[in-house]
Coordinates of C-alpha atoms in Angstrom, one line a residue:
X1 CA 27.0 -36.0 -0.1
X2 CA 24.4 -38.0 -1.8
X3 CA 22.2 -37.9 1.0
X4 CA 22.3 -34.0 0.8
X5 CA 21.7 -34.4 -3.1
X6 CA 18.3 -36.8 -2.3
X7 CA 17.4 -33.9 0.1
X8 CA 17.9 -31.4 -2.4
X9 CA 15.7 -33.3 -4.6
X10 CA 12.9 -34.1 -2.5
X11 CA 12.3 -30.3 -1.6
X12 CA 12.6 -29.6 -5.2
X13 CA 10.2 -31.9 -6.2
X14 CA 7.6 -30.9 -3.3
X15 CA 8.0 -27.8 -4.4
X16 CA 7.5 -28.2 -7.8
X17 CA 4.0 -30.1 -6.7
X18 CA 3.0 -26.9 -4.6
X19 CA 0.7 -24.7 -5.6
X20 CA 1.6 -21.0 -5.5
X21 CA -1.1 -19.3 -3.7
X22 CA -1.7 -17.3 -0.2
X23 CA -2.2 -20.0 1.6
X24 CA 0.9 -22.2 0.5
X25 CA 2.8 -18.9 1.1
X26 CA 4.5 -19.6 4.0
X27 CA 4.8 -23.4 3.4
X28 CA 7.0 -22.2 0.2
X29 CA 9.2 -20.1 2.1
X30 CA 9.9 -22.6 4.7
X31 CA 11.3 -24.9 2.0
X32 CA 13.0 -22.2 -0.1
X33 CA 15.1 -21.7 3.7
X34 CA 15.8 -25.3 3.7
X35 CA 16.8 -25.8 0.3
X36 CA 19.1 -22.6 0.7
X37 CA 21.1 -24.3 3.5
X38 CA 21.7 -27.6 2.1
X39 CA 23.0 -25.5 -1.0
X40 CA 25.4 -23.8 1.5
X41 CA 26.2 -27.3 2.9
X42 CA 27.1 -28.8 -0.2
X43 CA 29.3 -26.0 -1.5
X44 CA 31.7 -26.0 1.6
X45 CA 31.4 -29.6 2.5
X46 CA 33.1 -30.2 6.2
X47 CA 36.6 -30.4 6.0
X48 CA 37.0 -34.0 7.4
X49 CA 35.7 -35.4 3.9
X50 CA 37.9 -35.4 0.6
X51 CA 37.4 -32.7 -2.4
X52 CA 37.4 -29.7 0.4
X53 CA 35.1 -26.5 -0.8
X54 CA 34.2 -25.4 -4.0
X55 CA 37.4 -23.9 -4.7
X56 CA 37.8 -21.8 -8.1
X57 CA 40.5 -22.6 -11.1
X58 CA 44.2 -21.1 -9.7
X59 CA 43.6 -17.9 -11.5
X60 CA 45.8 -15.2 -10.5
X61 CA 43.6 -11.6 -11.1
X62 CA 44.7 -9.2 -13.1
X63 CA 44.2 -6.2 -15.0
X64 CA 41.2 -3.2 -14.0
X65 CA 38.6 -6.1 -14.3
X66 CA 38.0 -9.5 -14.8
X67 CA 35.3 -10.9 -17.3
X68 CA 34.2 -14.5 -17.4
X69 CA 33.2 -17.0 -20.3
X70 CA 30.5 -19.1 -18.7
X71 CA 28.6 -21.4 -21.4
X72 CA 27.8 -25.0 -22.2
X73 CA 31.0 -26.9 -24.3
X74 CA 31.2 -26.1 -27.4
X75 CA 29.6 -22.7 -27.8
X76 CA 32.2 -20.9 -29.2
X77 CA 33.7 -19.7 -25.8
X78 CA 37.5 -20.5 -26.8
X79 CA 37.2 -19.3 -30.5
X80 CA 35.7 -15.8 -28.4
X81 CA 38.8 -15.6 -26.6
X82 CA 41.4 -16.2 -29.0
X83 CA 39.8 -13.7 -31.4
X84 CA 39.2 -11.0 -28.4
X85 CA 42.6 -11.3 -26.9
X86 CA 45.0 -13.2 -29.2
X87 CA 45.5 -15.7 -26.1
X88 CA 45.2 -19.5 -27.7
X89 CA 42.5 -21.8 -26.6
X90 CA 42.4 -24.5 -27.9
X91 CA 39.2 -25.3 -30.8
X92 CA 37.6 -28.5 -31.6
X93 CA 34.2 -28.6 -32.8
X94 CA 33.6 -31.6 -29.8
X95 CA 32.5 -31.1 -26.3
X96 CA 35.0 -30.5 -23.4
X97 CA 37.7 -29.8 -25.2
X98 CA 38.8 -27.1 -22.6
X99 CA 39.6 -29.0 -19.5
X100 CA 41.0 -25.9 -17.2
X101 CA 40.7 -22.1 -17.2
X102 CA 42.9 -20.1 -19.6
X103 CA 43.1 -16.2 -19.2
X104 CA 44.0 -13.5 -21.6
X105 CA 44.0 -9.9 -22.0
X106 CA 42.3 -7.4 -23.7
X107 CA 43.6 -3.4 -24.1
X108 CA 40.5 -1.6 -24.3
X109 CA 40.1 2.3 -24.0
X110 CA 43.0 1.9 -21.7
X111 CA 42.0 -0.4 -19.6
X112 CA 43.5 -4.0 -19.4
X113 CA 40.6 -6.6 -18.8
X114 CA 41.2 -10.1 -17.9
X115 CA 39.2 -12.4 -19.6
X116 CA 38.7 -16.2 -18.8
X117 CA 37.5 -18.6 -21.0
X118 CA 35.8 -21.4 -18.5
X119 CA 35.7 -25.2 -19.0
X120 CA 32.3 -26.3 -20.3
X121 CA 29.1 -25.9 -17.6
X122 CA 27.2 -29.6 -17.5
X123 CA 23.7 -29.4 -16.2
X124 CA 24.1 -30.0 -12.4
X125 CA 26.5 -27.6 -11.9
X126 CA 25.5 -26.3 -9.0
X127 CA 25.1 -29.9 -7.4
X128 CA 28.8 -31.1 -8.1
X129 CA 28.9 -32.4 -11.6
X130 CA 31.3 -32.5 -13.8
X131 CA 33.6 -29.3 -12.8
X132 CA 31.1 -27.3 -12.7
X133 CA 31.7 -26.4 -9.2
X134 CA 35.2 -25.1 -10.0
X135 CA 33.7 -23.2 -13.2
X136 CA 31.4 -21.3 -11.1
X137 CA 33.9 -20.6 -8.1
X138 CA 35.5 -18.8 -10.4
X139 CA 32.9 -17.1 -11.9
X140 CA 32.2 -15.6 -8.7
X141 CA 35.1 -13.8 -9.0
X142 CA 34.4 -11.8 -11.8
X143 CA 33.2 -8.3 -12.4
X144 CA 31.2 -9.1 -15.2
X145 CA 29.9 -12.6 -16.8
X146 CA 29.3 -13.4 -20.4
X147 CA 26.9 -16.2 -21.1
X148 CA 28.1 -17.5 -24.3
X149 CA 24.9 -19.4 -26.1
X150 CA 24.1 -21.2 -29.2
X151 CA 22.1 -19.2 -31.2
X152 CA 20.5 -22.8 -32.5
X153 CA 19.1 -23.5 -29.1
X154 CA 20.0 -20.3 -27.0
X155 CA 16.9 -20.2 -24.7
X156 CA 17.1 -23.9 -23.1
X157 CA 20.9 -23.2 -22.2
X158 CA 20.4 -20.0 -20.8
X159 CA 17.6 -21.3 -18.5
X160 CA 19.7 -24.1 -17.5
X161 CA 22.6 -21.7 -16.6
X162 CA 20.9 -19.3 -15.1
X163 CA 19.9 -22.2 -12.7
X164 CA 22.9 -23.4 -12.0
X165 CA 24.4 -19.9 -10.9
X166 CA 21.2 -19.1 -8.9
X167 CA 22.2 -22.2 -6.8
X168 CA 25.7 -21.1 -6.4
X169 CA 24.4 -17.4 -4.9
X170 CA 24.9 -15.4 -8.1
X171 CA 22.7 -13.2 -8.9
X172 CA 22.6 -11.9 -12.2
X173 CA 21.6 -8.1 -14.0
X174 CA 20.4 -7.5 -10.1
X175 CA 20.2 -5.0 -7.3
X176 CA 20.9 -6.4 -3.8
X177 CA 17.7 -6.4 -2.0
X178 CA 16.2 -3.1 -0.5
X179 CA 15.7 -4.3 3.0
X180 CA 17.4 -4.6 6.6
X181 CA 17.9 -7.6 9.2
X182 CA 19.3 -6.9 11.8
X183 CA 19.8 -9.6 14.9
X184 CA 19.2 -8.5 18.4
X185 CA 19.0 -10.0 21.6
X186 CA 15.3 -10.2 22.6
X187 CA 12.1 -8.7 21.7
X188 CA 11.3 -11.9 19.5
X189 CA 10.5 -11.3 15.6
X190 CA 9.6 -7.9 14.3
X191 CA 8.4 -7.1 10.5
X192 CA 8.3 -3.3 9.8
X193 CA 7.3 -2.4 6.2
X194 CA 7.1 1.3 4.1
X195 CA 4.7 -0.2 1.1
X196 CA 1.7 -3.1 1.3
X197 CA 3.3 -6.3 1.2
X198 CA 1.6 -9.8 -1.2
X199 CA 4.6 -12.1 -0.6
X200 CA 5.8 -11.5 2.8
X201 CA 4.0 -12.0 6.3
X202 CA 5.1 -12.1 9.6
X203 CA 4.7 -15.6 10.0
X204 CA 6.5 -16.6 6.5
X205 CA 9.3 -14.4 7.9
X206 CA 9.3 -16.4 11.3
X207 CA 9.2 -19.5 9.7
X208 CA 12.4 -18.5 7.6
X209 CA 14.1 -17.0 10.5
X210 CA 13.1 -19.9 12.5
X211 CA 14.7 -22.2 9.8
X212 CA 18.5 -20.6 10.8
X213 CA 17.6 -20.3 14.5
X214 CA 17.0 -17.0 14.8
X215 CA 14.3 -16.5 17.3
X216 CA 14.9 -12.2 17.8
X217 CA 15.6 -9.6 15.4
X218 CA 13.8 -6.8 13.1
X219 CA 12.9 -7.3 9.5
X220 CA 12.3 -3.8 7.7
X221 CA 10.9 -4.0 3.9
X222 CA 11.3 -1.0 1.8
X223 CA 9.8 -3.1 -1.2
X224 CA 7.7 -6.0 -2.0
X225 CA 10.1 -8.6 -1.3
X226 CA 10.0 -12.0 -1.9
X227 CA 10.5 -14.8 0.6
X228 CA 13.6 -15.6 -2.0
X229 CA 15.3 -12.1 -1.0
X230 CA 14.8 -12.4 2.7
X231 CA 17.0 -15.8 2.4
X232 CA 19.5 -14.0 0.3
X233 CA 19.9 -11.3 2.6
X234 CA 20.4 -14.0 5.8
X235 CA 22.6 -15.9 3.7
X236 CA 24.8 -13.1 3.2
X237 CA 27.3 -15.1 0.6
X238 CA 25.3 -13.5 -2.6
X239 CA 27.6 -11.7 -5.4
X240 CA 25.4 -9.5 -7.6
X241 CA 27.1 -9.6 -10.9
X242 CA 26.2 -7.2 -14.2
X243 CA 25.4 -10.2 -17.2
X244 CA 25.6 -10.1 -20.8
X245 CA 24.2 -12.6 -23.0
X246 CA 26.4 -13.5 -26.2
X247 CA 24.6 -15.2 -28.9
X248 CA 27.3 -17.1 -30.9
X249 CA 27.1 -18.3 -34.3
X250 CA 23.9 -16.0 -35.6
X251 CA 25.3 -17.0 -38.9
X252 CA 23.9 -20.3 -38.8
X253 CA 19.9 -18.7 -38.4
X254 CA 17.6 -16.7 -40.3
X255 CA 17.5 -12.9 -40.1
X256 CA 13.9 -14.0 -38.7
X257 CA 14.9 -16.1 -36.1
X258 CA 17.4 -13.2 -35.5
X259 CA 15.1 -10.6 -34.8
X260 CA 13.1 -12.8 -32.0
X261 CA 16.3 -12.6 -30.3
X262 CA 16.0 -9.4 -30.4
X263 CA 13.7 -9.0 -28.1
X264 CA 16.2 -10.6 -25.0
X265 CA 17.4 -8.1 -22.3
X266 CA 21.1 -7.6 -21.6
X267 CA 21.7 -9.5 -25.1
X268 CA 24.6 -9.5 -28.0
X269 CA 24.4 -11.0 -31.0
X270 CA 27.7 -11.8 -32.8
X271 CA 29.7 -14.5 -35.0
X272 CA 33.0 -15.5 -33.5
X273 CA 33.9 -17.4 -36.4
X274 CA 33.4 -14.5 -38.8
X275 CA 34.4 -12.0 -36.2
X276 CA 31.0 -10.1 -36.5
X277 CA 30.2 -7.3 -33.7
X278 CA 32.9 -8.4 -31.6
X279 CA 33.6 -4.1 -31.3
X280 CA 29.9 -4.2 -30.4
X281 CA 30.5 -6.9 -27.7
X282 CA 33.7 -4.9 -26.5
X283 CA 31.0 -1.4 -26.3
X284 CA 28.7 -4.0 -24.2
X285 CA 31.4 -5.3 -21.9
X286 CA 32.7 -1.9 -21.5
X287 CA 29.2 -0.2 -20.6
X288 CA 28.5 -3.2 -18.2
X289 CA 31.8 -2.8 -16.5
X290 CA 31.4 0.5 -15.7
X291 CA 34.3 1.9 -15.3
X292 CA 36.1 5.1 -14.5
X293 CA 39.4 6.4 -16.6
X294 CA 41.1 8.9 -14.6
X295 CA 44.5 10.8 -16.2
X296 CA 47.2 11.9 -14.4
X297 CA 48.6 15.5 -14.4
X298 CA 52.1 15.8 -13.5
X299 CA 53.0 19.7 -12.2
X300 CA 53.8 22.0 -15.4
X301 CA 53.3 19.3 -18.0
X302 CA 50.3 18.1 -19.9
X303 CA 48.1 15.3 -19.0
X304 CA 48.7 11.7 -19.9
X305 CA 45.7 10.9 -22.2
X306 CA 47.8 7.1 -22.7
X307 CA 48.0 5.7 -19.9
X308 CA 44.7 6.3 -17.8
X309 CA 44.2 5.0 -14.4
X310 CA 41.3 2.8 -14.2
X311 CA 38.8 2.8 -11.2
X312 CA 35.7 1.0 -10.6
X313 CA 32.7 2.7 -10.0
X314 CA 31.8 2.3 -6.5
X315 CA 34.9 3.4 -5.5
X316 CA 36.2 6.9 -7.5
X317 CA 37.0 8.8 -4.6
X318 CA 40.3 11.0 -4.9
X319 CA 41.5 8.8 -2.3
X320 CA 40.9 5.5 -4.3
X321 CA 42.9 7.1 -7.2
X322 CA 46.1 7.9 -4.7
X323 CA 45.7 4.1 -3.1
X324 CA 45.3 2.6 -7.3
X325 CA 48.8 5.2 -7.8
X326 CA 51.2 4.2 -4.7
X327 CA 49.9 3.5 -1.1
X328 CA 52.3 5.9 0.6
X329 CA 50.3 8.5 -1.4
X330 CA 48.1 9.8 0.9
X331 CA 50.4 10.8 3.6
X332 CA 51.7 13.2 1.4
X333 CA 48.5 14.5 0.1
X334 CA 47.8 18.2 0.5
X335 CA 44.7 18.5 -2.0
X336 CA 44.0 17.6 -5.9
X337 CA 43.7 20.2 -8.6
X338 CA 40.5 18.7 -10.8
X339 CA 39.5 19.2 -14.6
X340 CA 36.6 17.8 -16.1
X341 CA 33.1 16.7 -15.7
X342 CA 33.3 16.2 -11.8
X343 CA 34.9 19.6 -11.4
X344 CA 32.1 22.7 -11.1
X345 CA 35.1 25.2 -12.1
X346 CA 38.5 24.7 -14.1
X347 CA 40.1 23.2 -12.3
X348 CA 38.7 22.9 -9.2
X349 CA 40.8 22.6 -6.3
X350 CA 39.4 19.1 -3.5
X351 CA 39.9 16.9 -0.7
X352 CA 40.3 13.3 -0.4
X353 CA 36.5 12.7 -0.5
X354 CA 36.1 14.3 -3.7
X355 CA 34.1 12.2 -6.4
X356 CA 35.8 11.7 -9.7
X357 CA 33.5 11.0 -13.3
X358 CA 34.8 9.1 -15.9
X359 CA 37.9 11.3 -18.1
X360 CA 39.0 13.9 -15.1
X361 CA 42.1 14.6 -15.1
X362 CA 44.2 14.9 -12.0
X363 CA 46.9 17.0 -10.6
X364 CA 48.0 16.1 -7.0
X365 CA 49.5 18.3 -4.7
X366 CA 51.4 17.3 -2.2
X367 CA 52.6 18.8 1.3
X368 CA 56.1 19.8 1.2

């Protein structure tokens, strides 16, 4: 292991001593690769050594989503939790004072989300340290993450976290990259692209494939991509994950100092202590999310506004919402009877494929 940490470090250091230019280009990239798969190597280490892979907390999921607390100690994640959900985590104002993971719930707009408050990140994460390996495991498990920082000194921790779940092939507030790579047999290395092209060449892009020992396939950019997204997209093991950042304890700073936080994307400012816009972070979380509250219509009765059924957003199809209700569902199905947004007439009678918006209501019919 420490040999792979000195490696790590050397490439970091070499390329912190690189100058970014044209020429340097393809130099970059070829390190970027490398540093990419000793990341890889010392995440799942081989399973003849001790400590096996980076292995999450032994969470079980539950609930329409999961939300993770991922912040330094002693940010105010456990106080967060206990006022959000009622669940108790234990409060100290020392460091580490959470030692494993602790779920609890919260009911919101009829949706139960599972929230985690995580042990305390350490710089070096990423590398091993402290259990920060576990922390993030788990954090890659979740639909949404909330960086919980000081508001004292909110800008170096969210550098240093953002860091550390970079390394671990998170990728936060992001789209997956707009490009293809597909292997083949022969034919050698081929770099197709829609729009002109200032990070990527065809040699940069051999040299990267080159670095996995991948000698034929075709590389098609629909974008200016960076030498950073190609790796991602060879890699394959990236989770892109919606991102809030909480700034905790804005009671301790000047309405000044305030407003410059103002200015951060995908930001909350709120007081766990005195429990201010906590219904504001709950709007956030909700909005980031994104999800879809479908209610049921049984024949001849009105709809269930109580009990919704929650979907995610990717996947809203009628068909999701018979497989979330009972998996034998579907070989019943006959066709749905639709009300609301999704529906261009009251209702409107669909198949299986039909997609639902957020507050439809649905009546299933079912073959007799």
């Amino acid at each position: 292991m420490a040999t792979v940490m000195q490696k790590i470090k050397d490439i970091e250091d070499e390329m912190a001593k690189t100058q970014k230019n044209k020429a340097t280009a393809h130099h970059l990239g070829l390190l970027k690769a490398k540093l990419a798969k000793l990341r890889r190597e010392l995440l799942a280490p081989s399973s003849k050594g001790g400590g096996g892979a980076g292995e999450g907390f032994d969470v079980t999921k539950s609930g329409d989503a999961r939300v993770g607390l991922v912040g330094f100690p002693s940010v105010g994640k456990s106080t967060l939790l206990n006022k959000l959900t009622g669940t108790f985590s234990e409060v100290a104002s020392y460091e580490f004072t959470t030692l494993t993971c602790i779920p609890g719930v919260i009911m919101y707009r009829g949706a139960k989300i599972q929230l985690l408050d995580l042990p305390g990140i350490i710089e070096g994460a990423k590398d091993g340290k402290g259990r920060g390996r576990q922390v993030i495991s788990t954090a890659r498990t979740c639909n949404c993450i909330l960086i919980v920082l000081d508001a004292i000194k909110p800008i170096t921790h969210k550098r240093i976290i953002e860091k550390e779940l970079e390394g671990f092939g998170i990728r936060l507030n992001k789209e997956p990259p707009n490009l293809t790579f597909r292997r083949k047999d022969k034919g050698g290395i081929n770099l197709t692209s829609t729009i002109a092209n200032t990070h990527l060449d065809l040699e940069t892009v051999k040299a990267i494939c080159g670095e996995y020992r991948i000698h034929n396939a075709d590389v098609t950019l629909r974008y200016d991509a960076t030498a950073d997204d190609l790796i991602d997209v060879i890699e394959g093991s990236r989770i892109y994950t919606p991102c809030i950042y909480v700034v905790n304890k804005i009671d301790q700073i000047t309405l000044e100092e305030l407003e410059i936080l103002d200015k951060l994307p995908h930001y909350c400012p709120i007081s766990a202590h005195l429990e201010w816009n906590l219904d504001g972070l709950l709007e956030k979380i909700w909005e980031y999310l994104n999800l879809t509250r479908i209610y049921t219509k049984p024949k001849g009765m009105n709809p269930d506004y109580e009990d919704p059924v929650i979907l995610s957003s990717k996947k809203r199809t009628v068909e999701d919402f018979c497989n979330k209700i009972h998996k034998d569902m579907l070989k019943q199905f006959k066709y749905a009877l639709v009300w609301g947004s999704s529906a261009k007439h009251k209702p409107q009678r669909v198949g299986k494929e039909h997609e639902l918006e957020d507050e439809d209501v649905v009546q299933i019919i079912k073959k007799i």
